[in-house]
Backbone as a printed PyTorch tensor [residue, N CA C, xyz], in Angstrom:
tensor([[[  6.1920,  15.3530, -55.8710],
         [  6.0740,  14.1080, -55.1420],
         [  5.4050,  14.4030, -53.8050]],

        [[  4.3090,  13.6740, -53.6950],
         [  4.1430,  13.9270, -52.1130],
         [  4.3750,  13.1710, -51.0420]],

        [[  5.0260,  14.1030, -50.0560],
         [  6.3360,  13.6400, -49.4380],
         [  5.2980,  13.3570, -47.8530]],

        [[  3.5770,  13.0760, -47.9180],
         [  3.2440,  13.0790, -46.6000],
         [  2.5380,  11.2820, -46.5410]],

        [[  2.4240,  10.6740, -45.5860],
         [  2.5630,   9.2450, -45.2540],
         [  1.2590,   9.3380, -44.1800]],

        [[  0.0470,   9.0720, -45.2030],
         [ -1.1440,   9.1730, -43.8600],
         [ -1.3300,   7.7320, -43.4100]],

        [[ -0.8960,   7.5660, -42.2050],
         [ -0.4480,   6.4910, -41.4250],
         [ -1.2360,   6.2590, -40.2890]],

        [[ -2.8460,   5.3550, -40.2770],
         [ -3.0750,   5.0720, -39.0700],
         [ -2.8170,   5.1560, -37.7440]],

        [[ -3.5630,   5.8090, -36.4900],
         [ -2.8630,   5.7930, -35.5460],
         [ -2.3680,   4.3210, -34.7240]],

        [[ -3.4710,   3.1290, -35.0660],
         [ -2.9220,   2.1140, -34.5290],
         [ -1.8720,   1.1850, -35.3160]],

        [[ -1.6040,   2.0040, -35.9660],
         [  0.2500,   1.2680, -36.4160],
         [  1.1030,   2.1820, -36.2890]],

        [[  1.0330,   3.1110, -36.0780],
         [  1.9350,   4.1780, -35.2210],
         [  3.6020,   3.2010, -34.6660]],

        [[  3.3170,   2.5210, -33.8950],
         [  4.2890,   1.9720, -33.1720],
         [  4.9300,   0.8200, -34.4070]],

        [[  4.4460,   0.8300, -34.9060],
         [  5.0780,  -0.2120, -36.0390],
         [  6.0960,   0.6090, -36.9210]],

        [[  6.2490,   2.1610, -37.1540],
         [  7.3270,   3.0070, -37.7590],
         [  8.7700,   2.5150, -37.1840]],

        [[  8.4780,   2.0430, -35.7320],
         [  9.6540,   2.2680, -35.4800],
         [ 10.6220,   1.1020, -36.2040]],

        [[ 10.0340,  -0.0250, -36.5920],
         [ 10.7300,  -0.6510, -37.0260],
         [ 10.8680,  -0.6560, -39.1160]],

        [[  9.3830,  -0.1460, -39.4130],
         [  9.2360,  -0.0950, -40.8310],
         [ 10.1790,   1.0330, -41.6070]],

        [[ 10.3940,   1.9400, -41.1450],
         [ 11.4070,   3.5430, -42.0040],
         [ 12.5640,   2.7830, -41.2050]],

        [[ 12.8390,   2.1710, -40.9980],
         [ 14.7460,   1.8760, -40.8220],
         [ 14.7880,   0.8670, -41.4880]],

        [[ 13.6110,   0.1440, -41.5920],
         [ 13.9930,  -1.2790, -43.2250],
         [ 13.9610,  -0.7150, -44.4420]],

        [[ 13.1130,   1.1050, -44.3590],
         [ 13.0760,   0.8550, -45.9270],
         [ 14.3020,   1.4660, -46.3550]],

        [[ 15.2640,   2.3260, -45.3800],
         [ 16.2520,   3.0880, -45.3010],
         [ 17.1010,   1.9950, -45.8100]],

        [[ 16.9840,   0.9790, -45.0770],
         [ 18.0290,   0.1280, -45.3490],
         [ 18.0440,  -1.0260, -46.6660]],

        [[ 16.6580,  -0.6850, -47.1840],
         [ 16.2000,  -1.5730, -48.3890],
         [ 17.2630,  -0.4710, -49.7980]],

        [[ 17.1110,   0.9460, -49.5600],
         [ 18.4840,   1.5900, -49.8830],
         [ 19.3390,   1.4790, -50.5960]],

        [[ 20.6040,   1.2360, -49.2320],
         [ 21.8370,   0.6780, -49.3980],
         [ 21.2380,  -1.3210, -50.4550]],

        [[ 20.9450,  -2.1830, -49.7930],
         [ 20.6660,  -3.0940, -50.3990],
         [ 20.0550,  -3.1280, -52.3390]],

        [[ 19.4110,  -1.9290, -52.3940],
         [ 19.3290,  -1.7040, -53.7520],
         [ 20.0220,  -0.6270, -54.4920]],

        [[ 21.1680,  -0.7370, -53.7910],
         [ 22.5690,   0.2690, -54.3310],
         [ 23.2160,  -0.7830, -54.5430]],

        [[ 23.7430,  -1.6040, -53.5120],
         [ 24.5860,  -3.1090, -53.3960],
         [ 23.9390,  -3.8430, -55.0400]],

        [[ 22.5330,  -4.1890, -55.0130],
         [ 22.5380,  -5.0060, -56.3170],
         [ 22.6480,  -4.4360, -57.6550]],

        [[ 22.3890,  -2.8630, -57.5910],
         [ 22.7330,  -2.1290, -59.0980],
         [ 23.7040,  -1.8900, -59.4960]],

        [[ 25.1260,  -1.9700, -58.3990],
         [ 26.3490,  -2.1490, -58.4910],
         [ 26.9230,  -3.4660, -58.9680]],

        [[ 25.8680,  -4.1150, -58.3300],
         [ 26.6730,  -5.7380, -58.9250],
         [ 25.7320,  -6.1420, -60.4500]],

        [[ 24.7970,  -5.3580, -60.7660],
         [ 23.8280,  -5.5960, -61.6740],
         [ 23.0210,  -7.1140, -60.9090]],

        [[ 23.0130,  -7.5430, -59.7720],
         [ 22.2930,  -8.4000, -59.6270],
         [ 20.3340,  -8.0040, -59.9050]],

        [[ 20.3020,  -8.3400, -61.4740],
         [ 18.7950,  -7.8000, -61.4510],
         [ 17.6680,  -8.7690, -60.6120]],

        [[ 17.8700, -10.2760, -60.4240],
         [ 16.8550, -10.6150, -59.6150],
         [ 16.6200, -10.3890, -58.2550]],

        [[ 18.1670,  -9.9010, -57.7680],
         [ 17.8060,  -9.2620, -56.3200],
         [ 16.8310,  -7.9380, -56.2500]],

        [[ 17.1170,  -7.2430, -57.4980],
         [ 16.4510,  -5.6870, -57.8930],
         [ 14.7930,  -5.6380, -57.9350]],

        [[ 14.4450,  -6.8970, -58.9460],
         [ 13.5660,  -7.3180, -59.1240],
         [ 12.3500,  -7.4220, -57.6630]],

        [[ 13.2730,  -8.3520, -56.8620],
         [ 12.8730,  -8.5470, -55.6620],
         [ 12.6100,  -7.3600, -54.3420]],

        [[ 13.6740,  -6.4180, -54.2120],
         [ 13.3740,  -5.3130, -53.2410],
         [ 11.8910,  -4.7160, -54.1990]],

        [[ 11.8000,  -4.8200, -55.3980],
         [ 10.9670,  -3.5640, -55.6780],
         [  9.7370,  -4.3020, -55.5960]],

        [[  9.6390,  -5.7770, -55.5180],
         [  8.6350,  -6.1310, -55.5430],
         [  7.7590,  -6.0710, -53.8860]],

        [[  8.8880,  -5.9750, -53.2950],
         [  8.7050,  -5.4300, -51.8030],
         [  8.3900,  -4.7210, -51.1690]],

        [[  8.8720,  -3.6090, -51.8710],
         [  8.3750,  -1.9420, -51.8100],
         [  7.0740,  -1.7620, -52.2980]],

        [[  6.7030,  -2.2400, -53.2080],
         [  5.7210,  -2.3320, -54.0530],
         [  4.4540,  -2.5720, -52.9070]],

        [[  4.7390,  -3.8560, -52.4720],
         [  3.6700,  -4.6200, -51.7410],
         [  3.3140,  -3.9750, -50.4170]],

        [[  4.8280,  -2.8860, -49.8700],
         [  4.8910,  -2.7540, -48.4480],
         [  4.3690,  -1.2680, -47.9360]],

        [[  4.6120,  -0.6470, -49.0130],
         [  3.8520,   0.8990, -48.9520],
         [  2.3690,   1.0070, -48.7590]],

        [[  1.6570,   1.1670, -49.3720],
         [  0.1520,   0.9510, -49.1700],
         [ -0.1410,   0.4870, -47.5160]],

        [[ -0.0100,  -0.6890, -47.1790],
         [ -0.5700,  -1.1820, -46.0070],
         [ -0.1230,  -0.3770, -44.7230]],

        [[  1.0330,   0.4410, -44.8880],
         [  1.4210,   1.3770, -43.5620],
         [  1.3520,   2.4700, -44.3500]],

        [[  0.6370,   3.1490, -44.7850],
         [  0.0240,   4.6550, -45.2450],
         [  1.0010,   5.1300, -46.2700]],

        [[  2.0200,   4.2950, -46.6120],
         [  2.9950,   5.2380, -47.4150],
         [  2.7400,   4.5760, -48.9380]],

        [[  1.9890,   5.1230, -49.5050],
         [  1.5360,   5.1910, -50.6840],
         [  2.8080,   5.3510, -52.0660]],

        [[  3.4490,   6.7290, -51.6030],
         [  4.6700,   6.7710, -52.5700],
         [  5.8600,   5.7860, -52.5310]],

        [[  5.6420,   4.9470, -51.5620],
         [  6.8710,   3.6690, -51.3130],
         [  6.3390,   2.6290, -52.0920]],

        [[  4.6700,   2.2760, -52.3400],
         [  4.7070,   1.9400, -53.5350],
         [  4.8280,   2.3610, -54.9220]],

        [[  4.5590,   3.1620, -54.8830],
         [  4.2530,   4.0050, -56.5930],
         [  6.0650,   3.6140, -56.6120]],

        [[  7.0740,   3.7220, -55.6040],
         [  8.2130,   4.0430, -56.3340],
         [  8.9800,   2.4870, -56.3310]],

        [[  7.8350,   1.4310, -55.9210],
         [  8.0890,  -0.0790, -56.0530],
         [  7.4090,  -0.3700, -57.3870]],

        [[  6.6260,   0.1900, -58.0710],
         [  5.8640,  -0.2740, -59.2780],
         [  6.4340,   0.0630, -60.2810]],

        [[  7.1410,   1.8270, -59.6840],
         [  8.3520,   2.0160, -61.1870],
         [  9.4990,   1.1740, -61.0910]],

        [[  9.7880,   0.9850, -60.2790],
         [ 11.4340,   0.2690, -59.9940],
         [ 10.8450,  -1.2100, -60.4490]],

        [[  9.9950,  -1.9790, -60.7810],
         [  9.7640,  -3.0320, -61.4000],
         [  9.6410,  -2.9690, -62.5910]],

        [[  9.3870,  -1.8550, -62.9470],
         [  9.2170,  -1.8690, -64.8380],
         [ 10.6870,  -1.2730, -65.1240]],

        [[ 11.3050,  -0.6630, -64.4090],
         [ 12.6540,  -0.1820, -65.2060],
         [ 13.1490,  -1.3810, -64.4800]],

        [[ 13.0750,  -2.5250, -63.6850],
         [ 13.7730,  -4.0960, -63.5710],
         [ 13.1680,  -5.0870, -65.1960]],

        [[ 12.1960,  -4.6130, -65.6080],
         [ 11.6780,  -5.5520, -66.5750],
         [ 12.2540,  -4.9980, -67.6930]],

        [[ 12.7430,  -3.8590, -67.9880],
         [ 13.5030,  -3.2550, -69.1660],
         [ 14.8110,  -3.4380, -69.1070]],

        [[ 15.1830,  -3.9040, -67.7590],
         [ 16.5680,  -3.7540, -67.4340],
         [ 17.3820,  -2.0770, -67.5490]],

        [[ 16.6130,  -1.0510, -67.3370],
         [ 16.9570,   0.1630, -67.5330],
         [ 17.6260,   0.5760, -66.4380]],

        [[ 19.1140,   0.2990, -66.6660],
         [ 19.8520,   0.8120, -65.3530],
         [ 19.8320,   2.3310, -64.9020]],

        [[ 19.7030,   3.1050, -66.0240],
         [ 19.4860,   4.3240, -65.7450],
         [ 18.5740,   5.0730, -64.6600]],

        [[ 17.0310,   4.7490, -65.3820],
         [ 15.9820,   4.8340, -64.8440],
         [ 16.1550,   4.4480, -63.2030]],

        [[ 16.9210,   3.1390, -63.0970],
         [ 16.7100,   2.5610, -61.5850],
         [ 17.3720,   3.2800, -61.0900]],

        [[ 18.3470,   3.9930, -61.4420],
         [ 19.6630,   4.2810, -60.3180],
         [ 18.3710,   5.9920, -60.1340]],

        [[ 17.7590,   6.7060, -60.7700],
         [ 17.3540,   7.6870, -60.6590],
         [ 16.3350,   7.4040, -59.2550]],

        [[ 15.4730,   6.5850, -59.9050],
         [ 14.4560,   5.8960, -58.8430],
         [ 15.1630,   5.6340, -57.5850]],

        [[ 16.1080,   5.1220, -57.3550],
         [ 16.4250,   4.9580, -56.3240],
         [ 17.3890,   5.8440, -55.5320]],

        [[ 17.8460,   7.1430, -56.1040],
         [ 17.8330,   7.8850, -55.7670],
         [ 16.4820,   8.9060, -54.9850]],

        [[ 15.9930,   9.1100, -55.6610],
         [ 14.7050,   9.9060, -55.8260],
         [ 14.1080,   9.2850, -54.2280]],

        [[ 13.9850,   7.7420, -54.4730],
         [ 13.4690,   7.1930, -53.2900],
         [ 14.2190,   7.8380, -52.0510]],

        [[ 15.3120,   7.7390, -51.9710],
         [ 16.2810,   7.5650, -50.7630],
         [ 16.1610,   9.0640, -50.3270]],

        [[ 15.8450,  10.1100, -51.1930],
         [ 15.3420,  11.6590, -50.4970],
         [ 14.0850,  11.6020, -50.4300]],

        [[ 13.1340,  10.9500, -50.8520],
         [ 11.5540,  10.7000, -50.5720],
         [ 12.0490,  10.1760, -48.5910]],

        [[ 12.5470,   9.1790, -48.4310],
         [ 12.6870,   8.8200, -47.0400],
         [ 13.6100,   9.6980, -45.7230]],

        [[ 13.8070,  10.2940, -46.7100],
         [ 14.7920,  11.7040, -45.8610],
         [ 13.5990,  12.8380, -45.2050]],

        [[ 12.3550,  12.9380, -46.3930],
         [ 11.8460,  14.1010, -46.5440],
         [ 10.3900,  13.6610, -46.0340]],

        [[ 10.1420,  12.4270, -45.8590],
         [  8.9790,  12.3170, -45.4810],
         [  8.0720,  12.5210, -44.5060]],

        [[  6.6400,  12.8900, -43.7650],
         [  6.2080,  13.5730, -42.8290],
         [  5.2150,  12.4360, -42.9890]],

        [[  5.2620,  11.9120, -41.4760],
         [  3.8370,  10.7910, -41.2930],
         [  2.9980,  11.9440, -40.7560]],

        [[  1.8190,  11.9220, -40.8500],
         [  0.1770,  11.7070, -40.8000],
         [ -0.9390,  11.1100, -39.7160]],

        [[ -0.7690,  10.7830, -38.8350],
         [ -1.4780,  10.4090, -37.7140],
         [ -3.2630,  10.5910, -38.9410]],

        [[ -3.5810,   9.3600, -38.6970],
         [ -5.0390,   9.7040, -39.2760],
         [ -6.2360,   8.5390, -38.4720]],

        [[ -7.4030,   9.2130, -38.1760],
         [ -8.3040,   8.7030, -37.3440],
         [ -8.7810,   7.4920, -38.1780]],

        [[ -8.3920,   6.2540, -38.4440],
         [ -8.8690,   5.2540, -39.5490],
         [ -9.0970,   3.7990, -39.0640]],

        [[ -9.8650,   3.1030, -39.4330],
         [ -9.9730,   1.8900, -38.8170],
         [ -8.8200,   1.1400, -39.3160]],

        [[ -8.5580,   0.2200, -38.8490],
         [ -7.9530,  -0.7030, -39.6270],
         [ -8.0050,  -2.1740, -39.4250]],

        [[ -7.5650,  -3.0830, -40.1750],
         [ -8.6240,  -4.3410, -40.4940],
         [ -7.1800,  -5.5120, -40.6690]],

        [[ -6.8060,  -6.5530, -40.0980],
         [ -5.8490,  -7.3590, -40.1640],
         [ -6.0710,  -7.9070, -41.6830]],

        [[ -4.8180,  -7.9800, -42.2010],
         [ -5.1350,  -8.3550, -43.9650],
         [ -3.8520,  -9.9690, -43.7090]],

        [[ -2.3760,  -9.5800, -43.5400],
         [ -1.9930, -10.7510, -43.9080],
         [ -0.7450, -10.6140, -42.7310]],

        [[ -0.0290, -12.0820, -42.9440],
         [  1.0370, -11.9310, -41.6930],
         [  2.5760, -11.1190, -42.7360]],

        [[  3.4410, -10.5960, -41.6540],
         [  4.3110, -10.3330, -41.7630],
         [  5.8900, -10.6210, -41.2470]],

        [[  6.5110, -10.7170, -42.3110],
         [  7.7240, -11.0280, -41.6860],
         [  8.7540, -10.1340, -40.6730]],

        [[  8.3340,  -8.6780, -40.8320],
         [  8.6830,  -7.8210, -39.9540],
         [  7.9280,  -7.3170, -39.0580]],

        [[  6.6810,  -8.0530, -38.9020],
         [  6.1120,  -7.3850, -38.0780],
         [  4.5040,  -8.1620, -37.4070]],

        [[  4.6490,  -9.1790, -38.0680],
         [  4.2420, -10.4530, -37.8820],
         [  2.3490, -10.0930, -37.9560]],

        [[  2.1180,  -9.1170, -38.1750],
         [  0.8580,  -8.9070, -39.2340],
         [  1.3230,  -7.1260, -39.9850]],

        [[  0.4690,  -7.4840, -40.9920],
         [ -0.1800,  -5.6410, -41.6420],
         [ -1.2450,  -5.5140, -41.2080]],

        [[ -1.2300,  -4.4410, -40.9880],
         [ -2.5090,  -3.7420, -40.7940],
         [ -2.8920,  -2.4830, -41.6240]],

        [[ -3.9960,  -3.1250, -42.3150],
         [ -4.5650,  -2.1600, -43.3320],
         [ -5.6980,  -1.3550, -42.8660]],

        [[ -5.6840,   0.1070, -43.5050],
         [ -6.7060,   1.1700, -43.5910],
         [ -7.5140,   0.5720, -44.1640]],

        [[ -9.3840,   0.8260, -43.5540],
         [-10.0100,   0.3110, -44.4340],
         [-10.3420,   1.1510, -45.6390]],

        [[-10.3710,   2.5450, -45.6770],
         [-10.0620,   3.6060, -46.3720],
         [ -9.7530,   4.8610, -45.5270]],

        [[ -8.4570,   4.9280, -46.8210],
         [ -7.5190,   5.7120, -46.2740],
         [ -7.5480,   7.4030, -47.0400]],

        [[ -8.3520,   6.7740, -47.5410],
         [ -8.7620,   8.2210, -49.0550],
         [ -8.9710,   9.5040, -47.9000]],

        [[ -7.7970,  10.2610, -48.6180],
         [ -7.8200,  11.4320, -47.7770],
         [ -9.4640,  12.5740, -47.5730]],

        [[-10.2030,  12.3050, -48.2430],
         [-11.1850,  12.8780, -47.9780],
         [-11.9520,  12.0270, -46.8960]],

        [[-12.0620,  11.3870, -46.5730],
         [-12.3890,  10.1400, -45.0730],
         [-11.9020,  10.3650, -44.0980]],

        [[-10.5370,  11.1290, -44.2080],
         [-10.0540,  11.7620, -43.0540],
         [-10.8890,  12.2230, -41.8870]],

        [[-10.5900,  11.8170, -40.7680],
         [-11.2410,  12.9200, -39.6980],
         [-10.0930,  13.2400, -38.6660]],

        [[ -9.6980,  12.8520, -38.4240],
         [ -8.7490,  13.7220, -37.2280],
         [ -7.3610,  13.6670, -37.8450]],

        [[ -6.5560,  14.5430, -37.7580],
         [ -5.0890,  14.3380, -38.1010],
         [ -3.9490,  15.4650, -37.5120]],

        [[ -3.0990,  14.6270, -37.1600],
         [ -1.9940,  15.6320, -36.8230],
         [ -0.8300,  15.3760, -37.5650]],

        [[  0.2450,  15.8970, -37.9130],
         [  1.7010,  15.7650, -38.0340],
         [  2.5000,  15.3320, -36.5390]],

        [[  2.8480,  14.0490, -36.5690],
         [  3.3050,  13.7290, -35.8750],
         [  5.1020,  14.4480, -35.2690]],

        [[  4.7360,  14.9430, -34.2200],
         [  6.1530,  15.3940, -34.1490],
         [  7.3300,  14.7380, -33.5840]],

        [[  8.6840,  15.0990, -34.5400],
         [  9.5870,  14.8240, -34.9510],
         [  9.8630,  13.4320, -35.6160]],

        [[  8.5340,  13.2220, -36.9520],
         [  8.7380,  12.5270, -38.0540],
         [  9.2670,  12.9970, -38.9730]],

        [[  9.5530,  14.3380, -39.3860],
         [ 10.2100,  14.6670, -40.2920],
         [ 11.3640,  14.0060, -40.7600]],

        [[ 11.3870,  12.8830, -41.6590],
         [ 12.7040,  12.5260, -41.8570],
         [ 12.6430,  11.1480, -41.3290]],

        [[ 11.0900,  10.7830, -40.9650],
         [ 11.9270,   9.2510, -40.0580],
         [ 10.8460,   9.2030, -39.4460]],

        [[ 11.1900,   8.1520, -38.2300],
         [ 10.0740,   7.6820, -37.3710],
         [  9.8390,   8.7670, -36.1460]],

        [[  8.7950,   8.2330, -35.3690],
         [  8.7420,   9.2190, -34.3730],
         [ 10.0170,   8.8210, -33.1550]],

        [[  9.8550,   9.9680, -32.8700],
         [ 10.7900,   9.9930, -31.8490],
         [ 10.6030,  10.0380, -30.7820]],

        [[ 10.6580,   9.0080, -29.5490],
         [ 10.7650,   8.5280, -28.4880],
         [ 10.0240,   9.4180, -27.4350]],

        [[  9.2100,   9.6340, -26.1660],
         [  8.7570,  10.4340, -25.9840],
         [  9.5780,  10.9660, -24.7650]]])
């Protein structure tokens, strides 16, 4: 799995609020696999799905696109793995500082726009650092 999040520098400041929703999207999709509420299930993953990509974290979708097909099978198994799997993907993850334009796409409810890479394809890369003390989370305060 790759555990790195190449993340625009001008949404940088937007971590601070995006990795503590998805932390907390989590617990909320522990809460509905416990209650089997599948349209709530349905719903976080369709979230995840949509919300990864536009802030550099690519594997927050890939692991919103599986968690919708094991919601369409109803495969409790599969989900509880996935959402495991997820919840150490967000433990383990390392943002990416990357030199990239980015281009207003749609509004947001957490954050009242996205802002998308216009390409983010790691070979387009030009400048990048590991942001320090993202390991595990957002940056940390200076």
């Amino acid at each position: 799995m790759d555990l790195t999040a190449l993340v625009p520098k001008d949404i940088l400041d937007l971590l601070s609020a995006f990795l503590p929703n998805r932390r907390a999207d989590v617990a909320k999709l522990r809460a509905a696999l416990a209650a089997g509420d599948w349209p709530q299930l349905q719903h976080l993953a369709e979230r995840l799905y949509a919300l990864g990509n536009p802030y550099g974290f690519r594997q927050i979708t890939t692991f919103g696109r599986l968690m919708r097909e094991a919601c369409a099978q109803r495969d409790e198994t599969a989900l509880e793995h996935l959402v495991h799997a997820y919840a150490e993907y967000l433990s383990k993850v390392v943002v990416v500082e990357v030199d990239a334009p980015v281009t207003r796409l749609a509004l947001s409810a957490e954050s009242r726009s996205i802002l998308v890479p216009e390409d983010v394809h790691v070979r387009h890369r030009r400048k990048h650092a590991v942001i320090k003390g993202t390991e595990g989370g957002a940056p940390k305060p200076h």
